[in-house]
Short mmCIF file of N, CA and C in Angstrom, two decimals:
data_model
loop_
_atom_site.label_atom_id
_atom_site.label_comp_id
_atom_site.label_asym_id
_atom_site.label_seq_id
_atom_site.Cartn_x
_atom_site.Cartn_y
_atom_site.Cartn_z
N MET A 6 13.39 12.53 0.85
CA MET A 6 14.64 12.35 0.77
C MET A 6 14.90 11.54 -0.72
N ALA A 7 15.77 11.86 -1.27
CA ALA A 7 16.05 11.38 -2.83
C ALA A 7 16.18 9.79 -2.68
N LYS A 8 15.84 9.25 -3.79
CA LYS A 8 16.10 7.52 -3.66
C LYS A 8 17.25 7.53 -4.33
N LYS A 9 18.29 6.71 -3.77
CA LYS A 9 19.54 6.51 -4.27
C LYS A 9 19.44 5.68 -5.46
N GLN A 10 20.19 6.03 -6.53
CA GLN A 10 20.16 5.14 -7.77
C GLN A 10 20.84 3.93 -7.66
N SER A 11 20.37 2.87 -8.41
CA SER A 11 21.28 1.71 -8.17
C SER A 11 22.16 1.78 -9.47
N ILE A 12 23.27 1.07 -9.25
CA ILE A 12 24.54 1.27 -10.17
C ILE A 12 24.01 0.81 -11.69
N ARG A 13 23.06 -0.15 -11.68
CA ARG A 13 22.63 -0.72 -12.87
C ARG A 13 21.84 0.14 -13.78
N SER A 14 20.99 1.07 -13.12
CA SER A 14 20.43 1.98 -13.80
C SER A 14 21.46 3.11 -14.27
N ARG A 15 22.02 3.31 -13.42
CA ARG A 15 23.35 4.44 -13.90
C ARG A 15 24.10 4.11 -15.06
N ASN A 16 24.60 2.70 -15.01
CA ASN A 16 25.00 2.17 -16.17
C ASN A 16 24.52 1.99 -17.27
N PHE A 17 23.09 1.73 -17.24
CA PHE A 17 22.19 1.71 -18.16
C PHE A 17 22.23 3.17 -19.27
N ARG A 18 21.90 4.18 -18.40
CA ARG A 18 21.92 5.55 -18.87
C ARG A 18 23.22 6.17 -19.56
N ARG A 19 24.24 5.52 -18.79
CA ARG A 19 25.48 5.77 -19.38
C ARG A 19 25.80 5.31 -20.62
N SER A 20 25.15 3.93 -20.80
CA SER A 20 25.63 3.15 -22.25
C SER A 20 24.56 3.69 -23.14
N ASP A 21 23.36 4.42 -22.61
CA ASP A 21 22.42 5.01 -23.76
C ASP A 21 23.19 6.28 -24.40
N PRO A 22 23.11 6.38 -25.77
CA PRO A 22 23.77 7.52 -26.33
C PRO A 22 23.14 8.61 -26.10
N ALA A 23 22.04 8.69 -25.75
CA ALA A 23 21.13 10.10 -25.19
C ALA A 23 21.95 10.76 -24.22
N TYR A 24 22.44 9.75 -23.04
CA TYR A 24 23.19 10.38 -21.72
C TYR A 24 24.75 10.47 -22.03
N ASP A 25 25.19 9.83 -23.22
CA ASP A 25 26.57 9.58 -23.11
C ASP A 25 27.24 10.93 -23.48
N LEU A 26 28.14 11.70 -22.78
CA LEU A 26 28.61 12.94 -23.07
C LEU A 26 29.78 12.86 -24.06
N ASP A 27 30.21 11.85 -24.24
CA ASP A 27 31.48 11.73 -24.97
C ASP A 27 31.10 11.83 -26.74
N SER A 28 29.84 11.00 -26.52
CA SER A 28 29.35 10.71 -28.03
C SER A 28 29.16 12.31 -28.70
N SER A 29 29.19 12.46 -30.00
CA SER A 29 29.21 13.71 -30.59
C SER A 29 27.54 14.11 -30.92
N THR A 30 26.93 12.74 -31.11
CA THR A 30 25.52 13.06 -31.34
C THR A 30 24.84 13.32 -30.35
N ALA A 31 25.03 13.08 -28.95
CA ALA A 31 24.34 13.30 -27.94
C ALA A 31 24.48 15.08 -27.72
N ILE A 32 25.81 15.50 -28.27
CA ILE A 32 25.97 16.78 -27.95
C ILE A 32 25.26 17.63 -28.83
N GLU A 33 25.28 17.11 -30.18
CA GLU A 33 24.36 17.86 -31.29
C GLU A 33 23.04 17.54 -30.96
N ASN A 34 22.57 16.78 -30.19
CA ASN A 34 20.85 16.53 -29.85
C ASN A 34 20.58 17.43 -28.75
N GLU A 35 21.93 17.66 -27.67
CA GLU A 35 21.59 18.75 -26.80
C GLU A 35 21.59 20.14 -27.26
N THR A 36 22.14 20.56 -28.19
CA THR A 36 22.15 21.87 -28.79
C THR A 36 21.01 21.95 -29.54
N LYS A 37 20.37 20.94 -30.10
CA LYS A 37 19.10 21.14 -30.66
C LYS A 37 17.94 21.46 -29.65
N LEU A 38 18.00 20.88 -28.65
CA LEU A 38 16.94 20.80 -27.86
C LEU A 38 16.81 22.09 -26.75
N SER A 39 15.72 22.78 -26.68
CA SER A 39 15.67 24.10 -25.81
C SER A 39 15.73 23.55 -24.36
N VAL A 40 15.75 24.50 -23.64
CA VAL A 40 15.91 24.09 -21.93
C VAL A 40 14.46 23.65 -21.63
N LYS A 41 13.35 24.22 -22.25
CA LYS A 41 12.21 23.53 -21.75
C LYS A 41 11.67 22.16 -22.30
N GLU A 42 12.49 21.97 -23.52
CA GLU A 42 12.54 20.33 -23.94
C GLU A 42 13.10 19.46 -22.79
N LYS A 43 14.31 19.89 -22.76
CA LYS A 43 15.33 19.04 -21.69
C LYS A 43 14.52 18.96 -20.38
N VAL A 44 13.87 19.76 -19.96
CA VAL A 44 13.44 19.58 -18.61
C VAL A 44 11.98 18.89 -18.71
N ALA A 45 11.39 18.94 -19.73
CA ALA A 45 10.11 17.92 -20.03
C ALA A 45 10.52 16.61 -20.36
N LYS A 46 11.82 16.46 -20.77
CA LYS A 46 12.17 15.09 -21.34
C LYS A 46 12.52 14.43 -19.97
N GLU A 47 13.19 15.17 -19.06
CA GLU A 47 13.60 14.65 -17.80
C GLU A 47 12.45 14.45 -16.75
N ILE A 48 11.76 15.13 -16.66
CA ILE A 48 10.25 14.91 -16.08
C ILE A 48 9.74 13.85 -16.51
N ALA A 49 9.68 13.62 -17.62
CA ALA A 49 9.01 12.32 -18.18
C ALA A 49 9.67 11.16 -17.91
N ASN A 50 11.19 11.16 -18.08
CA ASN A 50 12.10 9.94 -17.68
C ASN A 50 11.62 9.64 -15.94
N ILE A 51 11.68 10.83 -15.24
CA ILE A 51 11.28 10.46 -13.59
C ILE A 51 10.15 10.01 -13.42
N ALA A 52 8.94 10.44 -14.26
CA ALA A 52 7.88 9.82 -14.01
C ALA A 52 7.53 8.31 -14.47
N LEU A 53 8.29 8.09 -15.60
CA LEU A 53 8.37 6.66 -15.83
C LEU A 53 8.98 5.74 -15.15
N ARG A 54 10.12 6.29 -14.50
CA ARG A 54 10.98 5.34 -13.44
C ARG A 54 10.06 4.96 -12.11
N SER A 55 9.46 6.24 -11.74
CA SER A 55 8.59 6.26 -10.21
C SER A 55 7.22 5.61 -10.48
N GLY A 56 6.68 5.33 -11.91
CA GLY A 56 5.66 4.70 -11.91
C GLY A 56 4.31 5.48 -11.90
N GLY A 57 4.41 6.57 -12.67
CA GLY A 57 3.52 7.53 -12.63
C GLY A 57 3.26 8.66 -11.56
N SER A 58 2.46 9.49 -11.75
CA SER A 58 2.25 10.75 -10.84
C SER A 58 1.36 10.29 -9.51
N GLU A 59 0.54 9.09 -9.97
CA GLU A 59 -0.47 8.80 -8.91
C GLU A 59 0.13 7.95 -7.64
N SER A 60 1.40 7.63 -7.82
CA SER A 60 2.17 6.80 -6.84
C SER A 60 2.88 7.63 -5.92
N ASN A 61 3.05 8.70 -6.26
CA ASN A 61 3.95 9.53 -5.22
C ASN A 61 5.04 9.15 -4.97
N GLY A 62 5.81 8.52 -5.90
CA GLY A 62 7.22 8.12 -5.59
C GLY A 62 7.38 6.83 -5.10
N ILE A 63 6.36 6.01 -4.81
CA ILE A 63 6.27 4.83 -4.13
C ILE A 63 6.25 4.03 -4.96
N SER A 64 7.41 2.85 -5.31
CA SER A 64 7.44 1.66 -6.23
C SER A 64 5.96 1.08 -5.93
N LYS A 65 5.72 0.56 -7.49
CA LYS A 65 4.41 -0.45 -7.30
C LYS A 65 4.42 -1.63 -6.63
N LYS A 66 5.70 -2.10 -6.38
CA LYS A 66 5.91 -3.40 -5.47
C LYS A 66 5.68 -3.06 -4.32
N LYS A 67 6.16 -2.11 -3.87
CA LYS A 67 6.06 -1.74 -2.36
C LYS A 67 4.66 -1.28 -1.99
N LYS A 68 3.82 -0.68 -2.93
CA LYS A 68 2.56 0.10 -2.75
C LYS A 68 1.69 -1.19 -2.70
N ASN A 69 2.05 -2.17 -3.61
CA ASN A 69 1.07 -3.59 -3.58
C ASN A 69 1.35 -4.18 -2.01
N LYS A 70 2.44 -4.04 -1.55
CA LYS A 70 2.77 -4.90 -0.41
C LYS A 70 2.09 -4.38 0.66
N LYS A 71 2.06 -2.81 0.69
CA LYS A 71 1.61 -1.92 1.66
C LYS A 71 -0.12 -2.37 1.80
N GLN A 72 -0.51 -2.53 0.34
CA GLN A 72 -2.06 -2.57 0.56
C GLN A 72 -2.38 -4.21 0.88
N THR A 73 -1.57 -5.15 0.55
CA THR A 73 -2.01 -6.20 1.34
C THR A 73 -1.90 -6.45 2.38
N SER A 74 -0.84 -5.99 2.94
CA SER A 74 -0.59 -5.80 4.54
C SER A 74 -1.91 -5.39 5.46
N LYS A 75 -2.40 -4.13 4.59
CA LYS A 75 -3.46 -3.23 5.21
C LYS A 75 -4.47 -4.09 4.92
N LYS A 76 -4.66 -4.82 4.02
CA LYS A 76 -6.02 -5.55 3.84
C LYS A 76 -6.03 -6.81 4.70
N ALA A 77 -4.89 -7.37 5.24
CA ALA A 77 -4.81 -8.18 6.00
C ALA A 77 -5.05 -7.88 7.36
N LYS A 78 -4.72 -6.66 7.79
CA LYS A 78 -4.71 -6.02 8.99
C LYS A 78 -6.62 -5.83 9.32
N ASP A 79 -6.92 -5.53 8.10
CA ASP A 79 -8.41 -5.19 8.06
C ASP A 79 -9.18 -6.34 8.36
N LYS A 80 -8.98 -7.52 7.66
CA LYS A 80 -9.76 -8.73 7.69
C LYS A 80 -9.46 -9.11 9.04
N LEU A 81 -8.34 -9.08 9.69
CA LEU A 81 -7.98 -9.78 11.39
C LEU A 81 -8.81 -8.90 12.01
N ALA A 82 -8.91 -7.50 11.97
CA ALA A 82 -9.74 -6.77 12.91
C ALA A 82 -11.22 -6.88 12.92
N ALA A 83 -11.72 -7.31 11.57
CA ALA A 83 -13.17 -7.76 11.41
C ALA A 83 -13.46 -9.20 12.04
N ALA A 84 -12.37 -9.87 11.90
CA ALA A 84 -12.76 -11.13 12.42
C ALA A 84 -12.58 -11.25 14.06
N LEU A 85 -11.87 -10.40 14.46
CA LEU A 85 -11.78 -10.10 16.08
C LEU A 85 -13.01 -9.28 16.44
N LYS A 86 -13.55 -8.55 15.88
CA LYS A 86 -14.73 -7.99 16.07
C LYS A 86 -15.93 -8.86 16.27
N ALA A 87 -15.95 -9.74 15.16
CA ALA A 87 -17.05 -10.92 14.74
C ALA A 87 -16.93 -11.72 16.06
N GLN A 88 -15.64 -12.21 16.57
CA GLN A 88 -15.59 -12.91 17.63
C GLN A 88 -16.12 -12.44 18.98
N ALA A 89 -15.78 -11.36 19.05
CA ALA A 89 -15.94 -10.54 20.33
C ALA A 89 -17.55 -10.30 20.33
N ARG A 90 -18.28 -10.02 19.24
CA ARG A 90 -19.84 -10.11 18.96
C ARG A 90 -20.67 -11.21 19.47
N GLU A 91 -19.70 -12.25 18.98
CA GLU A 91 -20.39 -13.71 19.24
C GLU A 91 -20.35 -13.92 20.66
N GLU A 92 -19.10 -13.75 21.15
CA GLU A 92 -18.80 -14.14 22.69
C GLU A 92 -19.81 -13.24 23.43
N ARG A 93 -20.32 -11.91 23.13
CA ARG A 93 -21.07 -11.31 23.97
C ARG A 93 -22.38 -11.88 23.67
N LEU A 94 -22.76 -12.24 22.47
CA LEU A 94 -24.29 -12.91 22.34
C LEU A 94 -24.17 -14.03 22.91
N ASP A 95 -23.36 -14.91 23.15
CA ASP A 95 -23.28 -16.33 23.80
C ASP A 95 -23.64 -16.09 25.35
N THR A 96 -22.72 -15.10 25.75
CA THR A 96 -23.12 -14.65 27.37
C THR A 96 -24.27 -14.18 27.77
N LYS A 97 -24.85 -13.24 26.87
CA LYS A 97 -26.29 -12.86 26.96
C LYS A 97 -27.30 -14.07 26.94
N ILE A 98 -27.13 -15.03 25.99
CA ILE A 98 -28.03 -16.23 25.97
C ILE A 98 -27.84 -16.96 27.52
N SER A 99 -26.71 -17.04 27.66
CA SER A 99 -26.41 -18.05 28.61
C SER A 99 -27.05 -17.40 29.83
N LYS A 100 -27.10 -16.10 30.38
CA LYS A 100 -27.33 -15.14 31.31
C LYS A 100 -28.90 -15.51 31.44
N SER A 101 -29.66 -15.20 30.16
CA SER A 101 -30.96 -15.40 30.31
C SER A 101 -31.58 -16.63 30.53
N LEU A 102 -30.78 -17.68 30.08
CA LEU A 102 -31.27 -19.04 30.23
C LEU A 102 -30.92 -19.21 31.89
N GLN A 103 -30.16 -18.80 32.54
CA GLN A 103 -29.78 -18.86 33.95
C GLN A 103 -31.10 -18.24 34.73
N LYS A 104 -31.41 -17.20 34.03
CA LYS A 104 -32.33 -16.40 34.70
C LYS A 104 -33.78 -17.09 34.79
N GLN A 105 -34.03 -17.65 33.60
CA GLN A 105 -35.40 -18.49 33.49
C GLN A 105 -35.17 -19.57 34.33
N GLU A 106 -34.03 -20.30 34.50
CA GLU A 106 -34.03 -21.46 35.36
C GLU A 106 -34.32 -21.19 36.84
N LYS A 107 -33.91 -20.06 37.15
CA LYS A 107 -33.97 -19.56 38.59
C LYS A 107 -35.56 -19.03 38.84
N LEU A 108 -36.21 -18.57 37.81
CA LEU A 108 -37.55 -18.21 37.91
C LEU A 108 -38.48 -19.61 37.95
N LYS A 109 -37.95 -20.51 37.25
CA LYS A 109 -38.83 -21.82 37.36
C LYS A 109 -38.56 -22.25 38.73
N ALA A 110 -37.35 -22.53 38.94
CA ALA A 110 -36.99 -22.98 40.40
C ALA A 110 -37.80 -22.44 41.53
N ARG A 111 -38.08 -21.03 41.48
CA ARG A 111 -38.66 -20.34 42.53
C ARG A 111 -40.18 -20.61 42.23
N LYS A 112 -40.76 -20.81 41.12
CA LYS A 112 -41.99 -20.81 40.86
C LYS A 112 -42.40 -22.21 41.47
N GLN A 113 -41.66 -23.19 41.26
CA GLN A 113 -41.57 -24.60 41.82
C GLN A 113 -41.94 -24.79 43.38
N GLY A 114 -40.76 -23.92 43.92
CA GLY A 114 -40.45 -23.78 45.23
C GLY A 114 -41.87 -23.00 45.96
N ASP A 115 -42.49 -22.37 45.25
CA ASP A 115 -43.62 -21.73 45.55
C ASP A 115 -44.78 -22.44 45.97
N GLU A 116 -45.02 -23.51 45.02
CA GLU A 116 -45.92 -24.24 44.80
C GLU A 116 -45.92 -25.41 45.59
#
């Protein structure tokens, strides 16, 4: 889906003499440029506005926000895994201690 242009950017392009259709210099410039040059210029403008080809149309601010939220989720998941590991270790230790105590009690009871 195409991104809706803001009024501010539209007004900026309208005030630019290169985009001004009423200006005679803009018409002269258009006649001098070939179709390939016009297309290349428009593609360059779009790429500049979108933040480059590597961003795939996602604005830099939005991309950074997604990355930070993803990093936060990863950190939270890692912390939860570590906590679960710790709990399992604690239960193993407590079970082994209980088993040792039972064995000691049996040995004392036998003697």
